[in-house]
PDB file of C-alpha atoms in Angstrom:
ATOM      1  CA  MET A  70     184.804  90.067 126.413  1.00 51.00           C
ATOM      2  CA  ALA A  71     186.889  87.099 125.341  1.00 54.00           C
ATOM      3  CA  SER A  72     185.971  85.499 122.050  1.00 55.00           C
ATOM      4  CA  ARG A  73     184.774  81.945 122.111  1.00 60.00           C
ATOM      5  CA  LYS A  74     183.522  79.608 119.431  1.00 65.00           C
ATOM      6  CA  PRO A  75     179.709  79.409 119.525  1.00 72.00           C
ATOM      7  CA  ASN A  76     178.436  76.064 120.783  1.00 75.00           C
ATOM      8  CA  ARG A  77     175.901  75.895 117.952  1.00 83.00           C
ATOM      9  CA  LYS A  78     175.674  76.747 114.278  1.00 88.00           C
ATOM     10  CA  LEU A  79     174.657  80.372 113.866  1.00 92.00           C
ATOM     11  CA  SER A  80     171.403  81.142 112.075  1.00 90.00           C
ATOM     12  CA  THR A  81     171.264  82.864 108.706  1.00 89.00           C
ATOM     13  CA  ILE A  82     170.155  86.135 110.302  1.00 91.00           C
ATOM     14  CA  GLU A  83     173.031  85.942 112.819  1.00 95.00           C
ATOM     15  CA  MET A  84     175.524  85.364 110.012  1.00 94.00           C
ATOM     16  CA  SER A  85     173.928  88.207 108.047  1.00 92.00           C
ATOM     17  CA  VAL A  86     174.269  90.624 110.961  1.00 95.00           C
ATOM     18  CA  LEU A  87     177.876  89.497 111.388  1.00 97.00           C
ATOM     19  CA  GLY A  88     178.492  90.067 107.664  1.00 95.00           C
ATOM     20  CA  LEU A  89     176.758  93.453 107.568  1.00 94.00           C
ATOM     21  CA  THR A  90     178.765  94.574 110.585  1.00 96.00           C
ATOM     22  CA  TRP A  91     181.972  93.517 108.828  1.00 97.00           C
ATOM     23  CA  LEU A  92     180.879  95.290 105.632  1.00 93.00           C
ATOM     24  CA  ARG A  93     179.652  98.540 107.198  1.00 92.00           C
ATOM     25  CA  GLY A  94     181.493  98.613 110.521  1.00 91.00           C
ATOM     26  CA  PRO A  95     182.382 100.062 112.774  1.00 96.00           C
ATOM     27  CA  CYS A  96     178.742 101.128 112.905  1.00 96.00           C
ATOM     28  CA  THR A  97     175.812 101.259 115.277  1.00 95.00           C
ATOM     29  CA  ILE A  98     173.350  98.438 115.735  1.00 95.00           C
ATOM     30  CA  TYR A  99     170.743 100.912 114.521  1.00 94.00           C
ATOM     31  CA  ALA A 100     172.613 101.173 111.199  1.00 94.00           C
ATOM     32  CA  ILE A 101     172.443  97.376 110.841  1.00 94.00           C
ATOM     33  CA  MET A 102     168.726  97.416 111.651  1.00 93.00           C
ATOM     34  CA  LYS A 103     168.179 100.206 109.121  1.00 92.00           C
ATOM     35  CA  GLU A 104     170.060  98.284 106.416  1.00 90.00           C
ATOM     36  CA  LEU A 105     167.940  95.187 107.053  1.00 90.00           C
ATOM     37  CA  SER A 106     164.732  97.241 106.987  1.00 89.00           C
ATOM     38  CA  LEU A 107     165.648  98.721 103.592  1.00 86.00           C
ATOM     39  CA  SER A 108     166.477  95.342 102.065  1.00 82.00           C
ATOM     40  CA  GLY A 109     164.729  94.259  98.894  1.00 77.00           C
ATOM     41  CA  SER A 110     164.340  90.836 100.497  1.00 80.00           C
ATOM     42  CA  SER A 111     161.184  90.306 102.535  1.00 79.00           C
ATOM     43  CA  TYR A 112     163.161  87.769 104.612  1.00 78.00           C
ATOM     44  CA  TYR A 113     165.580  90.427 105.864  1.00 81.00           C
ATOM     45  CA  LYS A 114     163.070  93.264 105.974  1.00 81.00           C
ATOM     46  CA  SER A 115     160.818  91.234 108.293  1.00 82.00           C
ATOM     47  CA  ARG A 116     163.754  90.492 110.597  1.00 84.00           C
ATOM     48  CA  ALA A 117     165.096  94.037 110.926  1.00 85.00           C
ATOM     49  CA  GLY A 118     163.641  94.327 114.423  1.00 87.00           C
ATOM     50  CA  THR A 119     165.849  91.461 115.584  1.00 89.00           C
ATOM     51  CA  ALA A 120     169.054  93.415 114.891  1.00 91.00           C
ATOM     52  CA  TYR A 121     169.466  94.449 118.532  1.00 93.00           C
ATOM     53  CA  SER A 122     168.894  91.021 120.076  1.00 95.00           C
ATOM     54  CA  VAL A 123     171.023  89.286 117.428  1.00 95.00           C
ATOM     55  CA  SER A 124     173.845  91.824 117.802  1.00 96.00           C
ATOM     56  CA  ASN A 125     173.748  91.511 121.581  1.00 95.00           C
ATOM     57  CA  ARG A 126     174.026  87.701 121.303  1.00 96.00           C
ATOM     58  CA  LEU A 127     177.000  88.089 118.960  1.00 97.00           C
ATOM     59  CA  ILE A 128     178.591  90.562 121.382  1.00 97.00           C
ATOM     60  CA  ALA A 129     177.989  88.171 124.303  1.00 96.00           C
ATOM     61  CA  ILE A 130     179.832  85.327 122.571  1.00 96.00           C
ATOM     62  CA  GLY A 131     182.635  87.602 121.414  1.00 96.00           C
ATOM     63  CA  LEU A 132     181.965  87.624 117.675  1.00 97.00           C
ATOM     64  CA  LEU A 133     181.222  91.362 117.740  1.00 98.00           C
ATOM     65  CA  ILE A 134     182.991  94.019 119.782  1.00 98.00           C
ATOM     66  CA  GLN A 135     180.982  96.941 121.157  1.00 97.00           C
ATOM     67  CA  HIS A 136     182.887 100.167 121.761  1.00 97.00           C
ATOM     68  CA  GLU A 137     182.128 102.815 124.379  1.00 96.00           C
ATOM     69  CA  ASP A 138     180.447 104.969 121.727  1.00 97.00           C
ATOM     70  CA  GLN A 139     178.065 102.015 121.077  1.00 95.00           C
ATOM     71  CA  ARG A 140     179.487 101.279 117.630  1.00 97.00           C
ATOM     72  CA  ILE A 141     180.113  97.636 116.885  1.00 98.00           C
ATOM     73  CA  GLU A 142     182.645  95.832 114.744  1.00 98.00           C
ATOM     74  CA  VAL A 143     183.555  92.240 113.986  1.00 98.00           C
ATOM     75  CA  SER A 144     186.081  90.607 116.309  1.00 97.00           C
ATOM     76  CA  PRO A 145     188.922  88.460 114.941  1.00 96.00           C
ATOM     77  CA  SER A 146     186.970  85.291 115.827  1.00 96.00           C
ATOM     78  CA  GLY A 147     183.853  86.776 114.208  1.00 96.00           C
ATOM     79  CA  LEU A 148     185.806  87.416 111.024  1.00 96.00           C
ATOM     80  CA  GLU A 149     187.163  83.863 111.118  1.00 95.00           C
ATOM     81  CA  LEU A 150     183.620  82.478 111.432  1.00 95.00           C
ATOM     82  CA  LEU A 151     182.361  84.752 108.629  1.00 96.00           C
ATOM     83  CA  ARG A 152     185.165  83.552 106.373  1.00 95.00           C
ATOM     84  CA  GLU A 153     184.302  79.914 107.134  1.00 93.00           C
ATOM     85  CA  TRP A 154     180.642  80.605 106.257  1.00 93.00           C
ATOM     86  CA  VAL A 155     181.473  82.312 102.953  1.00 93.00           C
ATOM     87  CA  ALA A 156     184.187  79.841 101.900  1.00 92.00           C
ATOM     88  CA  PRO A 157     183.369  76.738  99.871  1.00 85.00           C
ATOM     89  CA  PRO A 158     181.805  74.305  99.927  1.00 89.00           C
ATOM     90  CA  VAL A 159     178.326  75.790 100.256  1.00 87.00           C
ATOM     91  CA  PRO A 160     176.037  73.116 101.749  1.00 86.00           C
ATOM     92  CA  LEU A 161     173.353  71.660  99.475  1.00 88.00           C
ATOM     93  CA  ALA A 162     170.669  72.833 101.905  1.00 85.00           C
ATOM     94  CA  ASP A 163     171.814  76.432 101.320  1.00 84.00           C
ATOM     95  CA  VAL A 164     172.098  76.012  97.545  1.00 85.00           C
ATOM     96  CA  ALA A 165     168.659  74.389  97.252  1.00 84.00           C
ATOM     97  CA  HIS A 166     166.910  76.838  99.609  1.00 80.00           C
ATOM     98  CA  THR A 167     164.245  78.904  97.932  1.00 80.00           C
ATOM     99  CA  ALA A 168     161.168  80.482  99.410  1.00 80.00           C
ATOM    100  CA  ASP A 169     159.051  81.349  96.382  1.00 87.00           C
ATOM    101  CA  LEU A 170     155.600  82.027  97.769  1.00 88.00           C
ATOM    102  CA  VAL A 171     154.221  82.606  94.263  1.00 94.00           C
ATOM    103  CA  ARG A 172     155.307  79.116  93.242  1.00 93.00           C
ATOM    104  CA  LEU A 173     153.835  77.741  96.477  1.00 89.00           C
ATOM    105  CA  ARG A 174     150.438  79.289  95.687  1.00 93.00           C
ATOM    106  CA  PHE A 175     150.642  77.947  92.144  1.00 94.00           C
ATOM    107  CA  PHE A 176     150.373  74.368  93.461  1.00 92.00           C
ATOM    108  CA  PHE A 177     146.851  75.226  94.661  1.00 92.00           C
ATOM    109  CA  LEU A 178     145.666  77.235  91.653  1.00 94.00           C
ATOM    110  CA  ALA A 179     142.903  74.725  90.894  1.00 93.00           C
ATOM    111  CA  ALA A 180     141.166  75.888  94.098  1.00 94.00           C
ATOM    112  CA  VAL A 181     140.080  79.151  92.431  1.00 95.00           C
ATOM    113  CA  PRO A 182     137.948  79.792  89.330  1.00 94.00           C
ATOM    114  CA  GLN A 183     139.660  80.102  85.940  1.00 95.00           C
ATOM    115  CA  ALA A 184     139.257  83.894  85.776  1.00 96.00           C
ATOM    116  CA  ASP A 185     140.977  84.244  89.163  1.00 96.00           C
ATOM    117  CA  ARG A 186     143.836  82.007  88.023  1.00 96.00           C
ATOM    118  CA  LEU A 187     144.580  84.362  85.148  1.00 97.00           C
ATOM    119  CA  LYS A 188     144.190  87.427  87.400  1.00 97.00           C
ATOM    120  CA  PHE A 189     146.655  85.816  89.834  1.00 97.00           C
ATOM    121  CA  ILE A 190     149.232  85.407  87.062  1.00 97.00           C
ATOM    122  CA  ASP A 191     148.667  88.852  85.540  1.00 98.00           C
ATOM    123  CA  SER A 192     148.793  90.743  88.834  1.00 97.00           C
ATOM    124  CA  THR A 193     151.885  88.790  89.894  1.00 97.00           C
ATOM    125  CA  LEU A 194     153.568  89.694  86.597  1.00 98.00           C
ATOM    126  CA  GLU A 195     152.873  93.384  87.303  1.00 98.00           C
ATOM    127  CA  THR A 196     154.325  93.108  90.803  1.00 96.00           C
ATOM    128  CA  LEU A 197     157.375  91.240  89.507  1.00 96.00           C
ATOM    129  CA  ALA A 198     157.971  93.998  86.940  1.00 97.00           C
ATOM    130  CA  GLU A 199     158.047  96.511  89.813  1.00 96.00           C
ATOM    131  CA  HIS A 200     160.381  94.221  91.775  1.00 95.00           C
ATOM    132  CA  LEU A 201     162.682  93.964  88.752  1.00 96.00           C
ATOM    133  CA  MET A 202     162.960  97.759  88.552  1.00 97.00           C
ATOM    134  CA  ALA A 203     163.669  97.908  92.297  1.00 94.00           C
ATOM    135  CA  GLY A 204     166.452  95.331  91.886  1.00 94.00           C
ATOM    136  CA  GLU A 205     168.021  97.367  89.104  1.00 97.00           C
ATOM    137  CA  ARG A 206     167.826 100.485  91.317  1.00 96.00           C
ATOM    138  CA  MET A 207     169.485  98.578  94.176  1.00 93.00           C
ATOM    139  CA  MET A 208     172.353  97.660  91.869  1.00 96.00           C
ATOM    140  CA  LYS A 209     172.867 101.351  91.092  1.00 97.00           C
ATOM    141  CA  GLU A 210     172.659 102.245  94.808  1.00 94.00           C
ATOM    142  CA  ASN A 211     175.343  99.666  95.602  1.00 93.00           C
ATOM    143  CA  GLU A 212     177.465 101.126  92.822  1.00 97.00           C
ATOM    144  CA  LEU A 213     177.082 104.644  94.248  1.00 97.00           C
ATOM    145  CA  ILE A 214     178.373 103.556  97.672  1.00 93.00           C
ATOM    146  CA  GLY A 215     181.270 101.636  96.139  1.00 95.00           C
ATOM    147  CA  ASP A 216     179.949  98.178  97.040  1.00 94.00           C
ATOM    148  CA  TYR A 217     181.190  96.117  94.074  1.00 97.00           C
ATOM    149  CA  TYR A 218     180.105  92.770  95.518  1.00 96.00           C
ATOM    150  CA  GLY A 219     176.757  94.311  96.434  1.00 93.00           C
ATOM    151  CA  VAL A 220     176.231  95.044  92.725  1.00 96.00           C
ATOM    152  CA  LEU A 221     177.157  91.465  91.823  1.00 97.00           C
ATOM    153  CA  ALA A 222     174.976  89.972  94.581  1.00 94.00           C
ATOM    154  CA  THR A 223     172.005  92.128  93.625  1.00 94.00           C
ATOM    155  CA  LEU A 224     172.285  90.923  90.034  1.00 97.00           C
ATOM    156  CA  SER A 225     170.886  87.672  91.468  1.00 94.00           C
ATOM    157  CA  ILE A 226     167.634  89.505  92.272  1.00 93.00           C
ATOM    158  CA  VAL A 227     167.450  90.782  88.700  1.00 96.00           C
ATOM    159  CA  TYR A 228     168.116  87.358  87.154  1.00 97.00           C
ATOM    160  CA  GLU A 229     165.766  85.558  89.533  1.00 94.00           C
ATOM    161  CA  THR A 230     162.979  88.047  88.882  1.00 96.00           C
ATOM    162  CA  ARG A 231     163.449  87.814  85.120  1.00 97.00           C
ATOM    163  CA  ALA A 232     163.251  84.018  85.388  1.00 95.00           C
ATOM    164  CA  ARG A 233     160.044  84.197  87.433  1.00 96.00           C
ATOM    165  CA  ILE A 234     158.534  86.571  84.865  1.00 97.00           C
ATOM    166  CA  GLN A 235     159.508  84.220  82.058  1.00 95.00           C
ATOM    167  CA  TRP A 236     158.060  81.230  83.929  1.00 95.00           C
ATOM    168  CA  LEU A 237     154.704  82.955  84.498  1.00 96.00           C
ATOM    169  CA  ARG A 238     154.480  84.117  80.890  1.00 95.00           C
ATOM    170  CA  VAL A 239     155.130  80.567  79.682  1.00 93.00           C
ATOM    171  CA  VAL A 240     152.697  78.817  82.028  1.00 93.00           C
ATOM    172  CA  ARG A 241     149.949  81.404  81.526  1.00 95.00           C
ATOM    173  CA  GLN A 242     149.172  79.871  78.134  1.00 93.00           C
ATOM    174  CA  TRP A 243     148.634  76.459  79.752  1.00 93.00           C
ATOM    175  CA  VAL A 244     146.496  77.895  82.511  1.00 95.00           C
ATOM    176  CA  GLU A 245     144.391  79.622  79.867  1.00 95.00           C
ATOM    177  CA  THR A 246     144.303  76.540  77.594  1.00 92.00           C
ATOM    178  CA  PRO A 247     145.271  73.434  79.587  1.00 92.00           C
ATOM    179  CA  ILE A 248     147.208  70.619  77.945  1.00 89.00           C
ATOM    180  CA  GLU A 249     144.591  67.922  77.456  1.00 88.00           C
ATOM    181  CA  GLU A 250     146.607  64.685  77.393  1.00 87.00           C
ATOM    182  CA  GLN A 251     148.040  64.004  80.871  1.00 85.00           C
ATOM    183  CA  SER A 252     150.810  61.817  79.456  1.00 86.00           C
ATOM    184  CA  GLU A 253     152.088  64.857  77.509  1.00 87.00           C
ATOM    185  CA  TRP A 254     152.156  67.444  80.294  1.00 91.00           C
ATOM    186  CA  THR A 255     155.843  67.140  81.157  1.00 92.00           C
ATOM    187  CA  SER A 256     157.170  66.762  77.608  1.00 91.00           C
ATOM    188  CA  THR A 257     155.084  69.711  76.382  1.00 88.00           C
ATOM    189  CA  VAL A 258     156.106  71.973  79.249  1.00 89.00           C
ATOM    190  CA  LEU A 259     159.803  71.044  79.117  1.00 90.00           C
ATOM    191  CA  GLY A 260     159.804  71.283  75.319  1.00 87.00           C
ATOM    192  CA  SER A 261     158.734  74.909  75.510  1.00 80.00           C
ATOM    193  CA  ALA A 262     161.494  75.690  77.995  1.00 73.00           C
ATOM    194  CA  GLU A 263     164.227  74.828  75.509  1.00 71.00           C
TER     195      GLU A 263
END
């Protein structure tokens, strides 16, 4: 099939499948699906089942090439698009994108009794500690398969998880003993972060 420029911006999952195919290819679509399903990211894990439909779309527009043995690889135009996506500048929307569902719940913490607020923080800290260990294991797994940039990318999981742990440890004291004077909330909280 002839390559053609897509008539729309590709989604993050489409770009991820394109990137994984470049990184691991030539490979089967099943291998891409398996990699997504083993991801430490709930975003990718929950989208693993889309690997076939996404890959078939990318094949249809010529960004992936499917061989007779069903293995796929990135086409020259797919590689060009991947390079454009990775190259600077990274759009602000991508830089600012976070989906922290713990932080989202935190906005509504006043809806539950005090004891449940502390249980929420403590149980989340335990889960984050497990997630931190998993991130460190993923770094080692990337090292074992020779994926240098995978190690560096996964360090982001480790740093982000450490920061979330630190945040919850800091705010736990103010959930347990709230700051009384409203006019001092921000200065007190920011002062402790320094």
